Coordinates of C-alpha atoms and ligand atoms in Angstrom, one line a residue:
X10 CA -15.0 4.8 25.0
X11 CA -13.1 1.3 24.3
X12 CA -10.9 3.1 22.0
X13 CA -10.4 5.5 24.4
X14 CA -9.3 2.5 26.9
X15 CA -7.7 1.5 23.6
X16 CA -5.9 4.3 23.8
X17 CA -4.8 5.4 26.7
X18 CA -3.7 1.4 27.6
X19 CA -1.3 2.0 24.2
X20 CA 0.0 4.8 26.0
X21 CA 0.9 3.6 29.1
X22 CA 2.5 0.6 27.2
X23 CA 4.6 3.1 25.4
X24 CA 5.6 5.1 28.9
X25 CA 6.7 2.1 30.0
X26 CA 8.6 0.7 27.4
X27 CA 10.5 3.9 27.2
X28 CA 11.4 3.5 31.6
X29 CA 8.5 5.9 32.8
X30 CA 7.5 3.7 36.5
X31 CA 4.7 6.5 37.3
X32 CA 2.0 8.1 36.0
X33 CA 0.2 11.1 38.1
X34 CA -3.3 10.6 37.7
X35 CA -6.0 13.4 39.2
X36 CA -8.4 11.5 41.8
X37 CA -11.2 12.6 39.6
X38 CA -10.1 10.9 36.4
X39 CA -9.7 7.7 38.6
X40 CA -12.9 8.0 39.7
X41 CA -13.7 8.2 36.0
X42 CA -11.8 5.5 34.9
X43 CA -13.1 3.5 37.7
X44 CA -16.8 3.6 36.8
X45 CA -15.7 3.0 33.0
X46 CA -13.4 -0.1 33.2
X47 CA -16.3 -1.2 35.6
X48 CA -18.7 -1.6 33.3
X49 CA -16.2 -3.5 30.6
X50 CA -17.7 -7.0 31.3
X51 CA -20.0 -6.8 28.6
X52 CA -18.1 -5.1 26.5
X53 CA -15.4 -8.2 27.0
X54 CA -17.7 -10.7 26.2
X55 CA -19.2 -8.9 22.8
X56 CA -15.9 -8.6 21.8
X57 CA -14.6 -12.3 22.4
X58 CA -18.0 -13.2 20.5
X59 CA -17.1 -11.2 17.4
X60 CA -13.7 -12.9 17.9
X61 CA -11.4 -10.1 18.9
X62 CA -8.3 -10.4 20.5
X63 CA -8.8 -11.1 24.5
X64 CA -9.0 -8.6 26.9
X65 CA -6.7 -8.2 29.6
X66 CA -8.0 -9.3 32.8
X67 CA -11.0 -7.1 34.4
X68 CA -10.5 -5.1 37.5
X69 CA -13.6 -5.5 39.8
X70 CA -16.0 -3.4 39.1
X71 CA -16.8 -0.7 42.0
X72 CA -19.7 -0.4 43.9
X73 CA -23.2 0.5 42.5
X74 CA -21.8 1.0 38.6
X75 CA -23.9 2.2 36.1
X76 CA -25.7 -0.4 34.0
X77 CA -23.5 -2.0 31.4
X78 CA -24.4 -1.0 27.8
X79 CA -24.3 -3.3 25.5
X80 CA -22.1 -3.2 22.6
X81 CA -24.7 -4.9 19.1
X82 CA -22.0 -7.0 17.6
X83 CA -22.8 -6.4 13.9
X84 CA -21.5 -2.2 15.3
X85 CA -17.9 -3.7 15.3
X86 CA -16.1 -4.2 12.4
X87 CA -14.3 -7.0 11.4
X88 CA -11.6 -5.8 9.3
X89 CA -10.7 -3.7 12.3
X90 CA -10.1 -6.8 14.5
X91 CA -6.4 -7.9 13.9
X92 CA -7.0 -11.1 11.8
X93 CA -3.6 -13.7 11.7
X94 CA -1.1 -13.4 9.0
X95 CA 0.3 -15.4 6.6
X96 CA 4.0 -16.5 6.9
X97 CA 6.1 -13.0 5.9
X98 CA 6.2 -12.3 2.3
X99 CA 9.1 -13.5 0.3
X100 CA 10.6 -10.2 -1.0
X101 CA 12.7 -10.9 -4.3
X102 CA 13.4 -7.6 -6.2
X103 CA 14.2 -7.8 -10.2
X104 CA 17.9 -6.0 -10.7
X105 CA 17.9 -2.8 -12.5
X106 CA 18.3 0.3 -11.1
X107 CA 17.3 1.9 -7.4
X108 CA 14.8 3.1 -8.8
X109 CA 13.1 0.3 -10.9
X110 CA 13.7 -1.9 -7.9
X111 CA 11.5 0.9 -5.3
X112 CA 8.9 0.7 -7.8
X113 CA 8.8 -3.1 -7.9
X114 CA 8.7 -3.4 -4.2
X115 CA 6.3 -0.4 -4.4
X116 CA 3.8 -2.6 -6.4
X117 CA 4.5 -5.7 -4.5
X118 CA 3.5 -4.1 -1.4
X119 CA 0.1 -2.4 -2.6
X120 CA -0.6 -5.4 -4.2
X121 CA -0.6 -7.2 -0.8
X122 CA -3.7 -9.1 -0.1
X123 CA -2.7 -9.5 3.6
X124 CA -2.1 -5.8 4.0
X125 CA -5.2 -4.5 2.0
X126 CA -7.6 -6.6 3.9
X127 CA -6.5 -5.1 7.0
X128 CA -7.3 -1.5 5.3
X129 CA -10.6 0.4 5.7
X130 CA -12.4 1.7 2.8
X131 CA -10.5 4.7 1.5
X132 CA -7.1 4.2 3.3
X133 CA -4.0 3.0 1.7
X134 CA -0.8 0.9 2.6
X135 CA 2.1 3.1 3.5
X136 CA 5.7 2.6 2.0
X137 CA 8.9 4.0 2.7
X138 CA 9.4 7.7 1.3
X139 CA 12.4 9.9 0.0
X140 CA 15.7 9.9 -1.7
X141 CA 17.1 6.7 -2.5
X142 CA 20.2 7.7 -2.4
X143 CA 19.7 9.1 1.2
X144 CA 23.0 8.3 3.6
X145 CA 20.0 8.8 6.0
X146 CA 17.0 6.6 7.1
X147 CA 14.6 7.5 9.6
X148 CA 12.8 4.2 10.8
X149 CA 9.7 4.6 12.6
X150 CA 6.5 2.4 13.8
X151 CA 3.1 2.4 11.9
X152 CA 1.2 4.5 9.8
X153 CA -1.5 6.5 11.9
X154 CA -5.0 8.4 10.7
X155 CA -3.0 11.4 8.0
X156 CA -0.4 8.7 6.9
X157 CA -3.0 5.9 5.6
X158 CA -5.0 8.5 3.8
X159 CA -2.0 10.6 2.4
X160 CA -0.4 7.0 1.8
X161 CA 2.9 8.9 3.1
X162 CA 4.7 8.4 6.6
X163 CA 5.2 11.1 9.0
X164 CA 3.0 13.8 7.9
X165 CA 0.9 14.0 10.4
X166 CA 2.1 15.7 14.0
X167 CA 5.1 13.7 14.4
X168 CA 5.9 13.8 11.0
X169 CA 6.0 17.5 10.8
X170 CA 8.0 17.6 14.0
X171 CA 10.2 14.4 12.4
X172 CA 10.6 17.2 9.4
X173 CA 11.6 20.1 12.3
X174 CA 14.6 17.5 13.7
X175 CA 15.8 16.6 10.4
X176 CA 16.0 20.4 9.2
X177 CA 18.1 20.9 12.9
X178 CA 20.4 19.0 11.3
X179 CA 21.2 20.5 8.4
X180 CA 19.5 18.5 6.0
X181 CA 16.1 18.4 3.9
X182 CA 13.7 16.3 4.4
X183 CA 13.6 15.7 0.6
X184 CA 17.4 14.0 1.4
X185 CA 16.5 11.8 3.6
X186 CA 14.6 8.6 3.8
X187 CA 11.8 7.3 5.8
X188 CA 9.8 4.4 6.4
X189 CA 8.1 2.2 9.3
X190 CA 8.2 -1.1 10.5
X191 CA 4.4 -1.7 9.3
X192 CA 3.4 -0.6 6.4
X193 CA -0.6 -0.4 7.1
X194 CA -2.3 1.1 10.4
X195 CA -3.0 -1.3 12.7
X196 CA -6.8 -1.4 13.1
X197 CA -8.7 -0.9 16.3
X198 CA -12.3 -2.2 16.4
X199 CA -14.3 0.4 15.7
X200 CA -18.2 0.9 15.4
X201 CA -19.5 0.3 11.5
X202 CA -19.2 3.6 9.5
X203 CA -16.6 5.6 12.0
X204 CA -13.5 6.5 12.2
X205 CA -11.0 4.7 13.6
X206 CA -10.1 6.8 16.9
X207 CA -6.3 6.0 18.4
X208 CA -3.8 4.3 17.5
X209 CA -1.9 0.8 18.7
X210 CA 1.0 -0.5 18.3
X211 CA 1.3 -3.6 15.9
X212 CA 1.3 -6.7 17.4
X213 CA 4.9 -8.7 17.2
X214 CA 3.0 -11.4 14.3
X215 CA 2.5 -7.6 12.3
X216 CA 6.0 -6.7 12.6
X217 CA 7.4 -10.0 11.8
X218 CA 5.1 -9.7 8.4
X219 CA 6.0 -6.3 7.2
X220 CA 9.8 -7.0 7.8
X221 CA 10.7 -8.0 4.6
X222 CA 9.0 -5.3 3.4
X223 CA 11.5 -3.0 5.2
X224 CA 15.1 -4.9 4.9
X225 CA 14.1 -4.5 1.1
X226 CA 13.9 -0.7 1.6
X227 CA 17.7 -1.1 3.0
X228 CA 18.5 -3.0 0.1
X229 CA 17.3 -0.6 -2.1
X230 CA 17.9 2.5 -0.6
X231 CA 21.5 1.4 1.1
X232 CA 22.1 3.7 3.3
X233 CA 25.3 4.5 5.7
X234 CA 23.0 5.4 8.6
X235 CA 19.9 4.0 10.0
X236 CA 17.8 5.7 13.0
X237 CA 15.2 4.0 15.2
X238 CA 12.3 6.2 16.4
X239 CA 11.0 4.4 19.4
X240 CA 10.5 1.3 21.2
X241 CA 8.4 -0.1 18.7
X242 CA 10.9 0.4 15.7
X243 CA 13.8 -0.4 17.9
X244 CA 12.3 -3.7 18.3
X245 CA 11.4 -4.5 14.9
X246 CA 15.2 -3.7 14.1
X247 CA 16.8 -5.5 17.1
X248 CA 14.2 -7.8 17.3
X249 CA 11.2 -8.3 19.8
X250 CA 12.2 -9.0 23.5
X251 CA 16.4 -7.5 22.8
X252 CA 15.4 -5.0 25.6
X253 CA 13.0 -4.1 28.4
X254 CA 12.9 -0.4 28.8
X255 CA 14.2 2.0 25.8
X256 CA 16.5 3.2 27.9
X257 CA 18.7 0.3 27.8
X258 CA 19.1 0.5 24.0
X259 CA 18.0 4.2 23.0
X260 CA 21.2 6.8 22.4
X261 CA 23.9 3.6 21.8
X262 CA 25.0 2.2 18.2
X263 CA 23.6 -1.2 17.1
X264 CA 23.6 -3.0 13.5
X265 CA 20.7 -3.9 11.3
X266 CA 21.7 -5.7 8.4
X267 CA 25.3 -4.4 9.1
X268 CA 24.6 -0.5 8.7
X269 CA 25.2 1.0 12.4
X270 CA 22.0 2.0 13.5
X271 CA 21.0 4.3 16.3
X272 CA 18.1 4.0 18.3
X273 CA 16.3 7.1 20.1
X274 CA 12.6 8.5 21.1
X275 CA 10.1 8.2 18.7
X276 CA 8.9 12.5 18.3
X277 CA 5.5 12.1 19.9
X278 CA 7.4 11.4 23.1
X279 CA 8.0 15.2 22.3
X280 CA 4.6 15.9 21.3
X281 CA 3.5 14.6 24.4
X282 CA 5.5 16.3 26.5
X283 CA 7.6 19.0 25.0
X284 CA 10.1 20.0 27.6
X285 CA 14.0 21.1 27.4
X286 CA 14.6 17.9 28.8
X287 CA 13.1 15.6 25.8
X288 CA 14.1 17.6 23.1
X289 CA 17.6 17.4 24.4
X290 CA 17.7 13.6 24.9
X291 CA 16.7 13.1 21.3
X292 CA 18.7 16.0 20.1
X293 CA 22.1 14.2 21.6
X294 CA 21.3 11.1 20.0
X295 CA 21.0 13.0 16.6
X296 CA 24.4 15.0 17.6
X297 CA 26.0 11.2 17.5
X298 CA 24.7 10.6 14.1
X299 CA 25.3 13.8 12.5
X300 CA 29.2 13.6 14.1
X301 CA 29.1 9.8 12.9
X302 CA 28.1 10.8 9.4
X303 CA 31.2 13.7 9.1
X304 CA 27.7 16.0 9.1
X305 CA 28.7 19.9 10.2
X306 CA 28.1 20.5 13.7
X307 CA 28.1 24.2 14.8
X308 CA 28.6 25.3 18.1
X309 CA 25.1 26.5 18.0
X310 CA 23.7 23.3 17.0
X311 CA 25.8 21.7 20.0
X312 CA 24.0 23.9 22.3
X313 CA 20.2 23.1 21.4
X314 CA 17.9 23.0 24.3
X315 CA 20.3 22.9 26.8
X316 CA 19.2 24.6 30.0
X317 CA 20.5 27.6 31.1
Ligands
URA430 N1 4.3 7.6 13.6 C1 5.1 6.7 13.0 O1 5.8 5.9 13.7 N2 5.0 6.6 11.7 C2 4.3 7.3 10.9 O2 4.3 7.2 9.7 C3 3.5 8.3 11.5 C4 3.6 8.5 12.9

């Protein structure tokens, strides 16, 4: 259930980020949510005990809840909890070609202690993926639960929906590249021998670390275009606290490292809720950066998921 709360608190951090003020919620589920975030004393004070990060502050709890279960603190696992990270790596690629220089960084960023303690058993660190010759990258936030055990971004939902946008505009995915602020998922406790259930957003300390890790991808790959899927990436690139609300920043051209870089939805805002209305937003954000990059645009392409 906490990584349900987990969860569902990630969300709403994401809804707002990207402007949404309301959220219906059925009077039933409140109810629900009530009795649940009711009970979360204990749960607060095991988790401050095995050191985790501290809760926000507790609601109340309602009337007559149900007894508080208690959560063994040897059930959560350490690794899981965010632990604090060294300064940011120094990234200093040899010279030599693209190619040797990816695979340097490549090794450099398995080969991170910080990173692989923050891994569970069986799950690997995530870099960048694609051409490096791509005029193309696709920046987005974290790893989630198919990325860290396929050790490749967006191949899970978004990623194949990621895949879907970059085919609607006339290019292969093959052509492109694509990497993420973090290069690891960011762990949420989780009871000894499960799997991790949710995902999180990485915590300003993670971004700040895995940074060099991405500018070096730049380096490498160099390319004309860079594209920002979501708050969370369009932070790491403009730099935590240059906006409030997506809005503000999403569909306008910024730099990063001077290469013009446009910022829009990350796809699960699609995924989540996959209307005319989203699909167009992001679609006329990709429409600037296909026009910017002297890609052909048809008239049919113009007219995607516009409502008649
Ligand atoms: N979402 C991301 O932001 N990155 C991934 O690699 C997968 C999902």
């Amino acid at each position: 259930m906490r990584e349900s709360l987990a969860a569902i608190t990630e969300e709403l951090r994401r809804l707002k980020l990207a402007g949404v003020t309301t959220v219906p919620v059925a009077d039933e589920t409140l109810a629900r949510l009530r009795r649940v975030v009711g009970r979360r004393p204990a749960v607060a004070a095991s988790r401050r005990a095995a050191n985790a990060p501290a809760e926000a502050p507790v609601p109340p709890a309602v009337a007559n809840p149900p007894p508080a279960p208690v959560w063994p603190r040897e059930a959560v696992r350490p690794a899981a909890v965010p632990e604090p990270l060294r300064t940011p790596p120094e990234v200093r690629l040899p010279s030599g070609t693209k190619a040797e220089r990816w695979a340097a960084l490549k090794a450099l960023v398995a080969g991170d202690e910080n990173g692989r303690a923050h891994l569970r058993p069986g799950k690997r660190v995530v870099l960048g993926v694609g051409s490096l010759d791509a005029a193309l990258m696709f920046v987005g936030e974290a790893p989630g639960a198919e990325e860290e055990i396929q050790g490749e971004p967006f191949v899970g939902p978004a990623g194949q929906l990621l895949t879907r946008m970059i085919i609607a505009m006339g290019v292969a995915r093959k052509d492109v590249y694509i990497g993420n602020i973090m290069n690891w998922r960011p762990g949420l406790p989780t009871a000894e021998g499960e799997e991790q259930v949710g995902n999180r957003p990485p915590t300003a300390g993670e971004m700040a670390y895995c940074l060099p890790y991405l500018r070096a991808q730049v380096e490498v790959v160099a390319p004309r275009f860079l594209v920002a899927l979501g708050a969370t990436a369009a932070q790491g690139l403009l730099g935590v606290g240059a906006f409030k609300t997506l809005g503000e920043v999403r569909g306008r051209w910024h730099d990063f490292a001077g290469i013009p870089l446009m910022v829009t939805y990350h796809p699960s805002y699609i995924l989540r809720e996959p209307t005319p209305r989203r699909k167009r937003l992001i679609w006329e954000d990709l429409l600037k950066v296909m026009e910017r990059a002297g890609l052909p645009v048809s008239d049919r392409q113009r007219g995607y998921f516009l409502e008649r």
